C-alpha atoms as a PDB file:
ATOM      1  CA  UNK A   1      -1.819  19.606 -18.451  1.00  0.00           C
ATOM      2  CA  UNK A   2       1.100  20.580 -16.813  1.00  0.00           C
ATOM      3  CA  UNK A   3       0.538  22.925 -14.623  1.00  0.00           C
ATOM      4  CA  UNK A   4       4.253  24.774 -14.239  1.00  0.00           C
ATOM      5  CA  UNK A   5       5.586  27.478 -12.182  1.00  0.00           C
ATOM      6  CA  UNK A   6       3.316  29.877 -11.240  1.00  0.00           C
ATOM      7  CA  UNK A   7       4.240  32.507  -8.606  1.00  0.00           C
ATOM      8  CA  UNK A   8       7.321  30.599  -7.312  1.00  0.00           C
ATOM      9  CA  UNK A   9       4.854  27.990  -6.063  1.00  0.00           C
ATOM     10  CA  UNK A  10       6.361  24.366  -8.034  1.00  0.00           C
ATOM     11  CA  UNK A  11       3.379  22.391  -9.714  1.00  0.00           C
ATOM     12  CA  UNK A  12       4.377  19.768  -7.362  1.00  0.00           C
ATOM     13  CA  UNK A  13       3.100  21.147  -4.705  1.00  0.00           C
ATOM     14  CA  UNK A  14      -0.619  21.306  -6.636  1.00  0.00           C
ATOM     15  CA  UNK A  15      -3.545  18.224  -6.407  1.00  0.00           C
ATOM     16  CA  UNK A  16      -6.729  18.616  -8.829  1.00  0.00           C
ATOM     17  CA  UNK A  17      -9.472  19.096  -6.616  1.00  0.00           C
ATOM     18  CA  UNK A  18     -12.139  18.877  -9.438  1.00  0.00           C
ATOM     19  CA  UNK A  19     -12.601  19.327 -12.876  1.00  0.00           C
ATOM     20  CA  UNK A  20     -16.519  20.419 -13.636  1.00  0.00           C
ATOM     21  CA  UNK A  21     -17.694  20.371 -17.171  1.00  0.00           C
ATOM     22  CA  UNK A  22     -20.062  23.179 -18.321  1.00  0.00           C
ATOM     23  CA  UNK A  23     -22.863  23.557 -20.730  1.00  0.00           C
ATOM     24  CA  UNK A  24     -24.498  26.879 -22.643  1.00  0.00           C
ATOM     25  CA  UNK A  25     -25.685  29.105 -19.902  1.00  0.00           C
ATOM     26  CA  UNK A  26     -24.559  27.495 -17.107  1.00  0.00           C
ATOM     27  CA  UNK A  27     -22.501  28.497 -13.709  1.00  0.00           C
ATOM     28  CA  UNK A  28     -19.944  25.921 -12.123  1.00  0.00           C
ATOM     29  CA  UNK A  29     -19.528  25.801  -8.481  1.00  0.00           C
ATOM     30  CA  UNK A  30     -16.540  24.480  -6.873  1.00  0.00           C
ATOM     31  CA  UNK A  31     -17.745  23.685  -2.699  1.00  0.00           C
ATOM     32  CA  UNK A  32     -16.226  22.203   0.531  1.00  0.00           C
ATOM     33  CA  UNK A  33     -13.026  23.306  -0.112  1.00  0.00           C
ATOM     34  CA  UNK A  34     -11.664  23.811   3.571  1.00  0.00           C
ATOM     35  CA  UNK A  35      -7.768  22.842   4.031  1.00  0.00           C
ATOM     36  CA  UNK A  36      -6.161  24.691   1.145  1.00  0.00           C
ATOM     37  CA  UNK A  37      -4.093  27.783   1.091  1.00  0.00           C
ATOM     38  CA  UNK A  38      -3.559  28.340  -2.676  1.00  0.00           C
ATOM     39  CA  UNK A  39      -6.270  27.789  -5.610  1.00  0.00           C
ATOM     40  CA  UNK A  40      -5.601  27.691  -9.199  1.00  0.00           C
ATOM     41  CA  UNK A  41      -8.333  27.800 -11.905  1.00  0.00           C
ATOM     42  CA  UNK A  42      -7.889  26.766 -15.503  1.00  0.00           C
ATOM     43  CA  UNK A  43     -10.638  27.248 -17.628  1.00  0.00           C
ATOM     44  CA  UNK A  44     -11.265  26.150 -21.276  1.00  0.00           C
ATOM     45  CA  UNK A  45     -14.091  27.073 -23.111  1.00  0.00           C
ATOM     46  CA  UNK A  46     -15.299  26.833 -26.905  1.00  0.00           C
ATOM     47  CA  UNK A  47     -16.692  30.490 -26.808  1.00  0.00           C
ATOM     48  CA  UNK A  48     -18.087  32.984 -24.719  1.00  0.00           C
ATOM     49  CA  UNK A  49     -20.988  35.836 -25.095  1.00  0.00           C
ATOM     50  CA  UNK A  50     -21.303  38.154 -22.153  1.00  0.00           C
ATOM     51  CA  UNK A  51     -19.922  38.476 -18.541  1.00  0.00           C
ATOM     52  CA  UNK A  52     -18.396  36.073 -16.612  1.00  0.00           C
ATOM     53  CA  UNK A  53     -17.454  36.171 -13.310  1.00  0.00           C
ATOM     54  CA  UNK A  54     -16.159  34.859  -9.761  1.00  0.00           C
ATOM     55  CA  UNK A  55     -17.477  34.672  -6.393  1.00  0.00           C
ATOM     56  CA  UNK A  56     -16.147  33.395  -3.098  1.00  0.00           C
ATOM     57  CA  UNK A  57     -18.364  32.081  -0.403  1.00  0.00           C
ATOM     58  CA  UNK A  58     -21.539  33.672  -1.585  1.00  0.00           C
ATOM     59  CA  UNK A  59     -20.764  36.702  -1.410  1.00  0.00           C
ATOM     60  CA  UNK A  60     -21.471  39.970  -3.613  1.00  0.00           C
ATOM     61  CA  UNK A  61     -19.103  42.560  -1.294  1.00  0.00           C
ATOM     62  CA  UNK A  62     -15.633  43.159  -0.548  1.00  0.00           C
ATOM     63  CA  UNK A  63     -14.685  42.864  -4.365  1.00  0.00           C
ATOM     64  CA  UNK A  64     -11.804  44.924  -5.760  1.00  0.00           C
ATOM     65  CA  UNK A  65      -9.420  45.353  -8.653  1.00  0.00           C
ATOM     66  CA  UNK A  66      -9.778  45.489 -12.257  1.00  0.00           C
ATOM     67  CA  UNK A  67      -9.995  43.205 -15.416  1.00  0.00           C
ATOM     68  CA  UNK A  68      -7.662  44.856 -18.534  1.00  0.00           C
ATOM     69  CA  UNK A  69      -8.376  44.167 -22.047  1.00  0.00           C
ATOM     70  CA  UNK A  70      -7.475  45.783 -25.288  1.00  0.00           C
ATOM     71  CA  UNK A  71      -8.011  49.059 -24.887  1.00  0.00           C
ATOM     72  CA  UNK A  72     -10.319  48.718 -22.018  1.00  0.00           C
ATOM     73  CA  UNK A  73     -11.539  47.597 -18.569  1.00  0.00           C
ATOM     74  CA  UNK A  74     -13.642  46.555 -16.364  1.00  0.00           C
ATOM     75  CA  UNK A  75     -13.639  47.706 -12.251  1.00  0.00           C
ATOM     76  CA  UNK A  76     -14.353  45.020 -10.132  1.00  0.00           C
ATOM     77  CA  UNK A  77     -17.666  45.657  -7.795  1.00  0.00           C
ATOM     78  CA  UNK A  78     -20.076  42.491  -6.874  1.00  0.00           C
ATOM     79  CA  UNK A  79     -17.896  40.169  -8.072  1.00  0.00           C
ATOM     80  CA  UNK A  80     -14.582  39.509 -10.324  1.00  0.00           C
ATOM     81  CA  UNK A  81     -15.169  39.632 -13.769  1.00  0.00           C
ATOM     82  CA  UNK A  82     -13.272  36.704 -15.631  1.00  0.00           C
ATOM     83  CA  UNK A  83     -14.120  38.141 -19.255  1.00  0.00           C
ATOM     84  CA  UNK A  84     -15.626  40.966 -20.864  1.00  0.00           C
ATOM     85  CA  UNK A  85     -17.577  39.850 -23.634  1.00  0.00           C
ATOM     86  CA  UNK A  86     -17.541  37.783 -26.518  1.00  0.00           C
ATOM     87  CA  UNK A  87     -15.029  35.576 -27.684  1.00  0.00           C
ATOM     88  CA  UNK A  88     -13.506  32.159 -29.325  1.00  0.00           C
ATOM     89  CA  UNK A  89     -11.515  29.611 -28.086  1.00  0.00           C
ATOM     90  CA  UNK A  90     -11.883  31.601 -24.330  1.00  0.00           C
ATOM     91  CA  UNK A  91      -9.078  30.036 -21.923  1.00  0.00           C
ATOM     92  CA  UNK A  92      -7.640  31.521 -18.638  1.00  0.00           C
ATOM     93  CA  UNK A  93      -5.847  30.653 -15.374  1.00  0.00           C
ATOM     94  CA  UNK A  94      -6.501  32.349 -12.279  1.00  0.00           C
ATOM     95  CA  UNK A  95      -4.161  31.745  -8.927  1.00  0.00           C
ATOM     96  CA  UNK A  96      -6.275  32.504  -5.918  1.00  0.00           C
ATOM     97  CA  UNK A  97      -3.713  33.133  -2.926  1.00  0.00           C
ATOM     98  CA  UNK A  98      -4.109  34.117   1.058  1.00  0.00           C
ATOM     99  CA  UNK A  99      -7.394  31.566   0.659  1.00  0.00           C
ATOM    100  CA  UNK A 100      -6.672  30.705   4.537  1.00  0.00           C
ATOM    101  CA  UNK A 101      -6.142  34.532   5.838  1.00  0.00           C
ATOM    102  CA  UNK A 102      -8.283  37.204   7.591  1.00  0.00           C
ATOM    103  CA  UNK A 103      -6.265  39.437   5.284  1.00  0.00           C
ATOM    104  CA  UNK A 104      -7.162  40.299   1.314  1.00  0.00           C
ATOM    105  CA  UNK A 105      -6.917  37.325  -1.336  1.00  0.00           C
ATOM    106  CA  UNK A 106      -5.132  38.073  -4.195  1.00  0.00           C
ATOM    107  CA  UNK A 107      -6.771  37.079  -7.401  1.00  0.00           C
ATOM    108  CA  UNK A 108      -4.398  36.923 -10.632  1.00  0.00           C
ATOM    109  CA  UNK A 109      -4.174  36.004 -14.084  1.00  0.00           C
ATOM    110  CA  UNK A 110      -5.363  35.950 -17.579  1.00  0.00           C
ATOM    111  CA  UNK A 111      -7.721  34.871 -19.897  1.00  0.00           C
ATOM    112  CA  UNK A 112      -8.373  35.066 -23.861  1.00  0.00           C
ATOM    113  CA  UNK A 113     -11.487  35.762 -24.260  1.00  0.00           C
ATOM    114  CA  UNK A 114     -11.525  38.688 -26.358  1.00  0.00           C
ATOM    115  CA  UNK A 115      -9.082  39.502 -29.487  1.00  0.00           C
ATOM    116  CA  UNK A 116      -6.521  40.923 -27.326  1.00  0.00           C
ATOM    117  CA  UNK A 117      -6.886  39.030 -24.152  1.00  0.00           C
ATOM    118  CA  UNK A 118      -7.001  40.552 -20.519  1.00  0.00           C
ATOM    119  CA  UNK A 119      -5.407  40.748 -17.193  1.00  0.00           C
ATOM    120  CA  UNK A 120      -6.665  40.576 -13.828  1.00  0.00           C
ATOM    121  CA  UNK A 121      -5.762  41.693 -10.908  1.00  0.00           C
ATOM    122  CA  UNK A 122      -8.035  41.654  -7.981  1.00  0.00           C
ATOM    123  CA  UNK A 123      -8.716  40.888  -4.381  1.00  0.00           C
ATOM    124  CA  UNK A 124     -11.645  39.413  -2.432  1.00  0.00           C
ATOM    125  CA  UNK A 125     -11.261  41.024   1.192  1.00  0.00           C
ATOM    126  CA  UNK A 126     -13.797  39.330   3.121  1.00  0.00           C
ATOM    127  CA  UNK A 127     -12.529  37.954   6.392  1.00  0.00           C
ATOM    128  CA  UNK A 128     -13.916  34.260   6.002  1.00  0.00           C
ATOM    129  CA  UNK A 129     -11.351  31.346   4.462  1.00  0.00           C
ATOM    130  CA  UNK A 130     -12.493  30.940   0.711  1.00  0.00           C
ATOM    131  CA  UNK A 131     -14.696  27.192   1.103  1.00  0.00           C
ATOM    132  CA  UNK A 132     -16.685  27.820  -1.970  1.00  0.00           C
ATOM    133  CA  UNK A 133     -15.820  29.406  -5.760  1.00  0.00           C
ATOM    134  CA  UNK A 134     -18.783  29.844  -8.422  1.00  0.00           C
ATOM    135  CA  UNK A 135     -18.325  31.058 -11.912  1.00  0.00           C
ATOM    136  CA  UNK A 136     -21.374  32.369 -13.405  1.00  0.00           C
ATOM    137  CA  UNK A 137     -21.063  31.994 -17.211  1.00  0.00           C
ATOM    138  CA  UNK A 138     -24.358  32.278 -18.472  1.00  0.00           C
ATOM    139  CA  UNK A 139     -23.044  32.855 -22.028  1.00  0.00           C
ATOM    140  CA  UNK A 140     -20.514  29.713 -21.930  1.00  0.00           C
ATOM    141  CA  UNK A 141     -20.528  27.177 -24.098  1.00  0.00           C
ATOM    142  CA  UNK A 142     -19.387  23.832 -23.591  1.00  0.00           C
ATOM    143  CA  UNK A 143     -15.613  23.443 -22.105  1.00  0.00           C
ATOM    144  CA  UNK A 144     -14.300  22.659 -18.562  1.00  0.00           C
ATOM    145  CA  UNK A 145     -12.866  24.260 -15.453  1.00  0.00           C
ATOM    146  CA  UNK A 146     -10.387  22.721 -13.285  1.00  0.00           C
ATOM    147  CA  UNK A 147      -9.379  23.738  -9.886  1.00  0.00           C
ATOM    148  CA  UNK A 148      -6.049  23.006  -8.448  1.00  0.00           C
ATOM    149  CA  UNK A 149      -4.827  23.347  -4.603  1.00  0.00           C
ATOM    150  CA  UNK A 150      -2.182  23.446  -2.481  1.00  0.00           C
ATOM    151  CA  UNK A 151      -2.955  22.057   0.902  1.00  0.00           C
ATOM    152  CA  UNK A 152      -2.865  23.783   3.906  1.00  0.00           C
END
């Protein structure tokens, strides 16, 4: 996959970290992730029924911004919702920046999982460096996430 330009940051500059395959009703946690200061997220999925979502460190605070789609949305609150429902051929890339600050991290990108796709644009503003990412997908079916980073 080539991975391209994505905020001015080149694709040179980003290692795979790991690539976790998921199954029907499963989450997919990413851990021990100290010494990066970028993460991106491309996820590839056959289908998708329900909520997804993304949490950093544990956590289910300090969780703002909003996930677009068609003509509706979805405010962020315990978490950062990846999708809003059901869909086919659901795919999305997320670029998680700030990871190393005290400040916000800036969570942005899109996905496909409904007929017109969606947007997000969020933050996670807890003080801690991000060391862990889990996507709860409990109505995922099989497909795989990979997580990029850019080293501190």
């Amino acid at each position: 996959m080539a991975v391209g330009q994505v905020s001015s940051i080149s694709e040179d500059n980003w290692q795979l970290i790991q690539t976790n395959t998921t199954t029907s009703g499963t989450s997919s946690t990413f851990s021990g992730l100290s010494g990066y200061k970028a993460f991106m997220l491309a996820c590839e999925f056959t289908s998708s029924s329900g909520y997804s979502s993304l949490k950093f460190n544990g956590s289910t605070t300090y969780y703002g911004g909003v996930l677009t789609y068609g003509t509706g949305g979805m405010s962020e609150r315990n978490a950062i919702y990846l999708t809003s429902g059901s869909g086919t051929g659901v795919f999305g890339t997320l670029l998680i920046t700030n990871v190393l600050s005290v400040a916000p991290k800036p969570v942005t990108g899109s996905n496909g999982a409904n007929t017109a796709g969606g947007n997000i644009n969020a933050s996670w503003t807890g003080t801690d460096p991000i060391t862990s990412i889990v996507i709860a997908s409990p109505g995922f079916t099989s497909g795989e996430i990979r997580l990029y980073g850019i080293a501190a």
